[in-house]
Amino acid sequence: MSAYKNLCRRSGKDPKKSVPTKTPGLSERNRPIGIFDSGLGGLTVFKAVRRLLPGENIIYFGDTARVPYGTKSKEAVIAFSKEIAEFLSERGVKLLVIACNTASSLALEEVRGITRVPVIGVIEPGARAALGATSNGRILVTGTTATITSGAYRKLIKKLDPGAFIFEKACPLFVPLVEEGWCGKKITELVAEEYLAPLRKSGFDTVILGCTHYPLLKKMIARALGGRIKIVDSGPATASEVRAELRARGLLNPARRGRERYIASDAPDKFKALALRLLNLRVENVKVKRF
Ligand code: DGL
């Protein structure tokens, strides 16, 4: 058993959770969760949060005017992320989820530095989920160029389990293909083959979908890798972390059914149409906020 699995087993729980201080009132528990991404991809995390926490009010922000983030500089991604975090903070969110691996890799600490509420990124939940899934300690991390170049997953996984062996592959064309709505097209299949087929014999048993757009290409990615591989999508793990954080702070919303609000920085109709087509998500009333 890996050092990481051993540590979790010995302590019986995740070692890093915080403790409650006082019980917040209903108005505080009613405040929304803010979730943001460069575009549609973060909706995969949104869906996981919604599934696990049906009573929560949620504001989702897709930065559709500036997608993709994965080809931008660190400075640009930090600036965009801080702008969105400030915007969502002004809307009274009680917790912020950076539902974007690129922004979580490059801007998590900067966003935490300017917000008063807990900020959860997707890298740590994804890394922990991959370590929990792998049997041979060999893990492939896929992601945008910025995420892979940052080495965020590799560094964190090696910290949690120094014995793990990490392979990394940037797949920069996946995000524009998803944002174009081309998830099922032949050309997307060919791109997936081109990126991933050469890695088939590397001996990893687990792949991290290190971009929140990639769950929309899950089947294609699995096929390109030759099947029989554990696929880690950080969405459900991130949702569990959101629940644990809210519970620890006494901030879980007791309502039966929460409300959703969607905001995009451009092209709200395209956002709405693709959310329905690709995620089977009925996204009503998308507001526009331009920076
Ligand atoms: N979905 C995002 C991620 O998880 C952003 C991709 C992009 O905008 O390039 O990295």
CSV table of C-alpha atoms and ligand atoms in Angstrom, one decimal:
chain,number,residue,atom,x,y,z
A,1,MET,CA,0.0,0.0,0.0
A,2,SER,CA,1.3,3.5,-0.8
A,3,ALA,CA,2.5,5.9,1.8
A,4,TYR,CA,-0.5,8.1,1.0
A,5,LYS,CA,-3.1,5.4,1.4
A,6,ASN,CA,-1.4,4.3,4.7
A,7,LEU,CA,-1.6,7.8,6.1
A,8,CYS,CA,-5.3,8.1,5.4
A,9,ARG,CA,-6.0,4.6,6.8
A,10,ARG,CA,-4.1,5.3,10.0
A,11,SER,CA,-5.8,8.5,10.7
A,12,GLY,CA,-9.2,7.3,9.6
A,13,LYS,CA,-9.8,10.6,7.8
A,14,ASP,CA,-8.3,13.2,5.6
A,15,PRO,CA,-5.6,14.8,7.7
A,16,LYS,CA,-6.1,18.4,6.6
A,17,LYS,CA,-9.7,19.4,7.5
A,18,SER,CA,-10.4,22.5,9.6
A,19,VAL,CA,-12.6,22.6,12.7
A,20,PRO,CA,-15.8,24.6,13.3
A,21,THR,CA,-15.7,27.8,15.4
A,22,LYS,CA,-19.4,29.0,15.9
A,23,THR,CA,-22.7,28.0,14.3
A,24,PRO,CA,-23.6,30.4,11.5
A,25,GLY,CA,-27.2,31.6,11.1
A,26,LEU,CA,-29.6,30.7,8.3
A,27,SER,CA,-28.8,33.8,6.3
A,28,GLU,CA,-25.1,32.8,6.2
A,29,ARG,CA,-26.0,29.2,5.2
A,30,ASN,CA,-28.2,30.6,2.5
A,31,ARG,CA,-25.4,32.4,0.8
A,32,PRO,CA,-24.4,30.9,-2.6
A,33,ILE,CA,-21.4,28.9,-3.5
A,34,GLY,CA,-19.5,30.6,-6.4
A,35,ILE,CA,-18.0,28.3,-9.1
A,36,PHE,CA,-15.9,29.6,-12.0
A,37,ASP,CA,-14.1,28.4,-15.0
A,38,SER,CA,-12.8,29.8,-18.3
A,39,GLY,CA,-16.0,28.5,-20.0
A,40,LEU,CA,-18.2,25.4,-20.1
A,41,GLY,CA,-15.8,22.9,-18.5
A,42,GLY,CA,-16.4,24.0,-14.9
A,43,LEU,CA,-20.0,22.9,-15.4
A,44,THR,CA,-18.7,19.3,-15.0
A,45,VAL,CA,-17.7,20.4,-11.4
A,46,PHE,CA,-21.0,22.3,-11.0
A,47,LYS,CA,-23.0,19.2,-11.8
A,48,ALA,CA,-21.0,17.1,-9.2
A,49,VAL,CA,-21.5,19.8,-6.6
A,50,ARG,CA,-25.2,20.1,-7.4
A,51,ARG,CA,-25.6,16.3,-7.2
A,52,LEU,CA,-24.0,16.1,-3.8
A,53,LEU,CA,-25.4,19.3,-2.4
A,54,PRO,CA,-29.0,19.8,-3.8
A,55,GLY,CA,-29.9,22.4,-1.2
A,56,GLU,CA,-27.1,24.9,-2.1
A,57,ASN,CA,-27.6,28.1,-4.0
A,58,ILE,CA,-24.9,28.3,-6.7
A,59,ILE,CA,-23.6,31.1,-9.0
A,60,TYR,CA,-21.6,29.8,-11.9
A,61,PHE,CA,-19.4,32.1,-13.9
A,62,GLY,CA,-17.9,31.1,-17.3
A,63,ASP,CA,-15.3,33.4,-18.7
A,64,THR,CA,-16.4,32.7,-22.3
A,65,ALA,CA,-14.9,36.0,-23.5
A,66,ARG,CA,-11.4,34.9,-22.6
A,67,VAL,CA,-11.4,31.1,-23.0
A,68,PRO,CA,-9.0,29.3,-23.3
A,69,TYR,CA,-6.9,30.0,-20.3
A,70,GLY,CA,-4.6,27.1,-20.9
A,71,THR,CA,-2.6,28.9,-23.6
A,72,LYS,CA,-2.3,32.2,-21.6
A,73,SER,CA,0.5,33.5,-19.4
A,74,LYS,CA,0.5,32.9,-15.6
A,75,GLU,CA,0.1,36.7,-15.1
A,76,ALA,CA,-3.0,36.8,-17.3
A,77,VAL,CA,-4.6,33.8,-15.6
A,78,ILE,CA,-4.0,35.3,-12.2
A,79,ALA,CA,-5.5,38.6,-13.3
A,80,PHE,CA,-8.6,37.0,-14.8
A,81,SER,CA,-9.1,34.7,-11.7
A,82,LYS,CA,-8.8,37.6,-9.3
A,83,GLU,CA,-11.3,39.7,-11.2
A,84,ILE,CA,-13.8,36.9,-11.2
A,85,ALA,CA,-13.2,36.1,-7.5
A,86,GLU,CA,-13.8,39.7,-6.6
A,87,PHE,CA,-16.9,39.8,-8.7
A,88,LEU,CA,-18.3,36.7,-7.0
A,89,SER,CA,-17.2,37.9,-3.6
A,90,GLU,CA,-19.3,41.0,-4.1
A,91,ARG,CA,-22.3,38.7,-4.7
A,92,GLY,CA,-21.9,37.3,-1.2
A,93,VAL,CA,-20.6,33.8,-1.9
A,94,LYS,CA,-19.8,31.7,1.2
A,95,LEU,CA,-17.2,29.5,-0.6
A,96,LEU,CA,-15.5,29.7,-3.9
A,97,VAL,CA,-14.6,26.8,-6.2
A,98,ILE,CA,-12.0,27.4,-8.9
A,99,ALA,CA,-13.5,24.8,-11.3
A,100,CYS,CA,-10.6,25.2,-13.7
A,101,ASN,CA,-7.3,23.2,-13.4
A,102,THR,CA,-5.4,26.0,-15.2
A,103,ALA,CA,-6.5,28.7,-12.7
A,104,SER,CA,-6.2,26.3,-9.8
A,105,SER,CA,-2.6,25.5,-10.9
A,106,LEU,CA,-1.6,29.1,-11.4
A,107,ALA,CA,-3.8,31.3,-9.3
A,108,LEU,CA,-5.1,29.5,-6.2
A,109,GLU,CA,-2.9,31.2,-3.7
A,110,GLU,CA,-3.4,34.6,-5.3
A,111,VAL,CA,-7.2,34.2,-5.2
A,112,ARG,CA,-7.0,33.0,-1.6
A,113,GLY,CA,-5.0,36.1,-0.8
A,114,ILE,CA,-7.8,38.4,-1.8
A,115,THR,CA,-10.9,36.6,-0.6
A,116,ARG,CA,-12.3,36.1,2.9
A,117,VAL,CA,-14.1,32.9,2.1
A,118,PRO,CA,-12.6,29.4,1.7
A,119,VAL,CA,-11.3,28.8,-1.8
A,120,ILE,CA,-11.2,25.2,-3.2
A,121,GLY,CA,-9.3,24.4,-6.3
A,122,VAL,CA,-9.5,21.2,-8.3
A,123,ILE,CA,-5.9,20.0,-8.2
A,124,GLU,CA,-5.7,18.7,-4.7
A,125,PRO,CA,-9.0,16.7,-4.8
A,126,GLY,CA,-7.9,15.3,-8.2
A,127,ALA,CA,-4.5,14.3,-7.0
A,128,ARG,CA,-5.9,12.6,-3.9
A,129,ALA,CA,-8.5,10.8,-6.0
A,130,ALA,CA,-5.8,9.5,-8.3
A,131,LEU,CA,-3.7,8.3,-5.5
A,132,GLY,CA,-6.7,6.5,-4.1
A,133,ALA,CA,-7.4,4.9,-7.5
A,134,THR,CA,-4.0,3.7,-8.6
A,135,SER,CA,-2.9,0.2,-7.9
A,136,ASN,CA,0.6,0.5,-9.3
A,137,GLY,CA,1.4,4.1,-8.4
A,138,ARG,CA,1.9,5.1,-12.1
A,139,ILE,CA,-0.4,8.0,-13.0
A,140,LEU,CA,-0.8,10.0,-16.3
A,141,VAL,CA,-1.8,13.6,-15.9
A,142,THR,CA,-3.4,15.3,-18.9
A,143,GLY,CA,-4.2,19.0,-19.0
A,144,THR,CA,-3.8,22.3,-20.7
A,145,THR,CA,-0.3,23.5,-21.6
A,146,ALA,CA,-0.3,25.9,-18.6
A,147,THR,CA,-1.4,23.2,-16.2
A,148,ILE,CA,1.2,20.7,-17.3
A,149,THR,CA,3.9,23.3,-17.5
A,150,SER,CA,3.2,24.4,-14.0
A,151,GLY,CA,3.8,20.8,-12.7
A,152,ALA,CA,1.1,21.4,-10.1
A,153,TYR,CA,-0.2,17.8,-10.1
A,154,ARG,CA,3.2,16.2,-10.3
A,155,LYS,CA,4.5,18.3,-7.4
A,156,LEU,CA,1.5,17.7,-5.2
A,157,ILE,CA,1.3,13.9,-6.0
A,158,LYS,CA,5.0,13.5,-5.2
A,159,LYS,CA,4.5,15.4,-2.0
A,160,LEU,CA,1.6,13.1,-1.0
A,161,ASP,CA,3.3,10.0,-2.2
A,162,PRO,CA,7.0,10.3,-3.0
A,163,GLY,CA,7.0,6.8,-4.5
A,164,ALA,CA,4.4,7.7,-7.2
A,165,PHE,CA,5.6,7.8,-10.8
A,166,ILE,CA,4.0,10.6,-12.9
A,167,PHE,CA,3.6,10.9,-16.7
A,168,GLU,CA,2.4,14.2,-18.1
A,169,LYS,CA,0.7,15.1,-21.4
A,170,ALA,CA,-0.6,18.5,-22.5
A,171,CYS,CA,-3.5,18.3,-24.9
A,172,PRO,CA,-4.1,21.9,-25.8
A,173,LEU,CA,-6.6,21.3,-28.7
A,174,PHE,CA,-9.1,19.6,-26.5
A,175,VAL,CA,-10.6,22.8,-24.9
A,176,PRO,CA,-11.3,24.6,-28.2
A,177,LEU,CA,-12.8,21.4,-29.6
A,178,VAL,CA,-15.1,21.1,-26.6
A,179,GLU,CA,-16.0,24.9,-26.7
A,180,GLU,CA,-16.9,24.4,-30.3
A,181,GLY,CA,-19.3,21.6,-29.3
A,182,TRP,CA,-17.2,19.0,-31.3
A,183,CYS,CA,-17.1,16.4,-28.6
A,184,GLY,CA,-18.3,13.5,-30.7
A,185,LYS,CA,-16.6,14.4,-34.0
A,186,LYS,CA,-14.1,12.3,-35.9
A,187,ILE,CA,-11.6,15.1,-35.8
A,188,THR,CA,-11.7,15.1,-32.0
A,189,GLU,CA,-11.1,11.4,-32.0
A,190,LEU,CA,-8.1,11.8,-34.3
A,191,VAL,CA,-6.7,14.5,-32.0
A,192,ALA,CA,-7.1,12.3,-29.0
A,193,GLU,CA,-5.4,9.4,-30.8
A,194,GLU,CA,-2.5,11.7,-31.8
A,195,TYR,CA,-1.9,12.9,-28.2
A,196,LEU,CA,-2.5,9.7,-26.3
A,197,ALA,CA,-2.0,6.6,-28.3
A,198,PRO,CA,1.8,6.8,-28.2
A,199,LEU,CA,1.6,6.6,-24.4
A,200,ARG,CA,-0.4,3.4,-24.3
A,201,LYS,CA,2.5,1.2,-23.3
A,202,SER,CA,3.9,3.4,-20.5
A,203,GLY,CA,2.4,1.2,-17.7
A,204,PHE,CA,0.2,3.7,-15.9
A,205,ASP,CA,-3.1,2.4,-14.6
A,206,THR,CA,-4.7,5.7,-13.9
A,207,VAL,CA,-5.3,8.9,-15.8
A,208,ILE,CA,-6.2,12.3,-14.4
A,209,LEU,CA,-8.5,14.4,-16.5
A,210,GLY,CA,-6.6,17.5,-15.4
A,211,CYS,CA,-8.9,19.9,-17.2
A,212,THR,CA,-12.5,20.4,-16.3
A,213,HIS,CA,-13.4,20.2,-20.1
A,214,TYR,CA,-12.0,16.7,-20.5
A,215,PRO,CA,-14.8,14.7,-18.8
A,216,LEU,CA,-16.8,15.7,-21.9
A,217,LEU,CA,-14.3,13.7,-23.9
A,218,LYS,CA,-14.0,10.8,-21.4
A,219,LYS,CA,-14.9,8.0,-23.7
A,220,MET,CA,-12.7,9.2,-26.4
A,221,ILE,CA,-9.8,9.6,-24.0
A,222,ALA,CA,-10.3,6.1,-22.7
A,223,ARG,CA,-10.4,4.7,-26.2
A,224,ALA,CA,-7.3,6.5,-27.3
A,225,LEU,CA,-5.4,5.1,-24.2
A,226,GLY,CA,-6.6,1.6,-25.1
A,227,GLY,CA,-9.3,1.1,-22.5
A,228,ARG,CA,-8.7,-0.6,-19.2
A,229,ILE,CA,-7.6,2.5,-17.4
A,230,LYS,CA,-9.0,4.2,-14.3
A,231,ILE,CA,-10.1,7.7,-15.2
A,232,VAL,CA,-10.1,10.3,-12.5
A,233,ASP,CA,-12.4,13.3,-13.0
A,234,SER,CA,-11.7,15.8,-10.2
A,235,GLY,CA,-15.4,16.9,-10.2
A,236,PRO,CA,-16.8,14.4,-7.6
A,237,ALA,CA,-13.7,14.7,-5.4
A,238,THR,CA,-14.0,18.5,-5.5
A,239,ALA,CA,-17.7,18.3,-4.6
A,240,SER,CA,-16.8,16.1,-1.6
A,241,GLU,CA,-14.3,18.6,-0.5
A,242,VAL,CA,-16.8,21.4,-0.8
A,243,ARG,CA,-19.3,19.5,1.4
A,244,ALA,CA,-16.6,18.7,4.0
A,245,GLU,CA,-15.5,22.4,4.1
A,246,LEU,CA,-19.1,23.7,4.5
A,247,ARG,CA,-19.9,21.1,7.1
A,248,ALA,CA,-16.8,21.9,9.1
A,249,ARG,CA,-17.8,25.5,9.1
A,250,GLY,CA,-21.5,24.8,9.9
A,251,LEU,CA,-22.4,26.4,6.5
A,252,LEU,CA,-24.3,23.6,4.8
A,253,ASN,CA,-27.6,24.9,3.4
A,254,PRO,CA,-30.5,22.9,4.9
A,255,ALA,CA,-32.9,23.8,2.0
A,256,ARG,CA,-34.3,21.0,-0.1
A,257,ARG,CA,-33.6,22.6,-3.5
A,258,GLY,CA,-31.2,25.4,-4.1
A,259,ARG,CA,-31.2,28.0,-6.9
A,260,GLU,CA,-28.8,28.4,-9.7
A,261,ARG,CA,-27.6,31.5,-11.4
A,262,TYR,CA,-25.4,31.5,-14.5
A,263,ILE,CA,-23.1,34.4,-15.7
A,264,ALA,CA,-20.9,34.4,-18.8
A,265,SER,CA,-18.5,37.1,-19.9
A,266,ASP,CA,-19.7,36.7,-23.6
A,267,ALA,CA,-22.0,34.8,-25.9
A,268,PRO,CA,-24.6,33.7,-23.4
A,269,ASP,CA,-26.7,32.0,-26.0
A,270,LYS,CA,-23.9,29.8,-27.2
A,271,PHE,CA,-23.1,29.0,-23.5
A,272,LYS,CA,-26.7,28.0,-23.0
A,273,ALA,CA,-27.0,25.9,-26.1
A,274,LEU,CA,-23.8,24.0,-25.5
A,275,ALA,CA,-24.6,23.4,-21.8
A,276,LEU,CA,-27.8,21.6,-23.0
A,277,ARG,CA,-26.2,19.7,-25.8
A,278,LEU,CA,-23.0,18.6,-24.1
A,279,LEU,CA,-24.0,18.4,-20.5
A,280,ASN,CA,-27.7,17.9,-20.7
A,281,LEU,CA,-28.0,20.9,-18.4
A,282,ARG,CA,-30.8,23.4,-18.7
A,283,VAL,CA,-29.2,26.7,-18.1
A,284,GLU,CA,-31.8,29.5,-18.0
A,285,ASN,CA,-31.3,33.2,-18.0
A,286,VAL,CA,-27.6,33.5,-18.6
A,287,LYS,CA,-26.5,37.0,-17.6
A,288,VAL,CA,-23.6,38.8,-19.1
A,289,LYS,CA,-20.8,40.4,-17.1
A,290,ARG,CA,-17.9,42.0,-19.1
A,291,PHE,CA,-14.7,43.0,-17.5
B,1,DGL,N1,-11.4,24.0,-18.0
B,1,DGL,C1,-10.2,24.6,-17.7
B,1,DGL,C2,-9.2,23.7,-17.0
B,1,DGL,O1,-9.6,22.9,-16.2
B,1,DGL,C3,-9.7,25.7,-18.6
B,1,DGL,C4,-9.2,25.2,-19.9
B,1,DGL,C5,-8.8,26.4,-20.7
B,1,DGL,O2,-9.5,27.5,-20.7
B,1,DGL,O3,-7.8,26.3,-21.5
B,1,DGL,O4,-8.0,23.8,-17.2
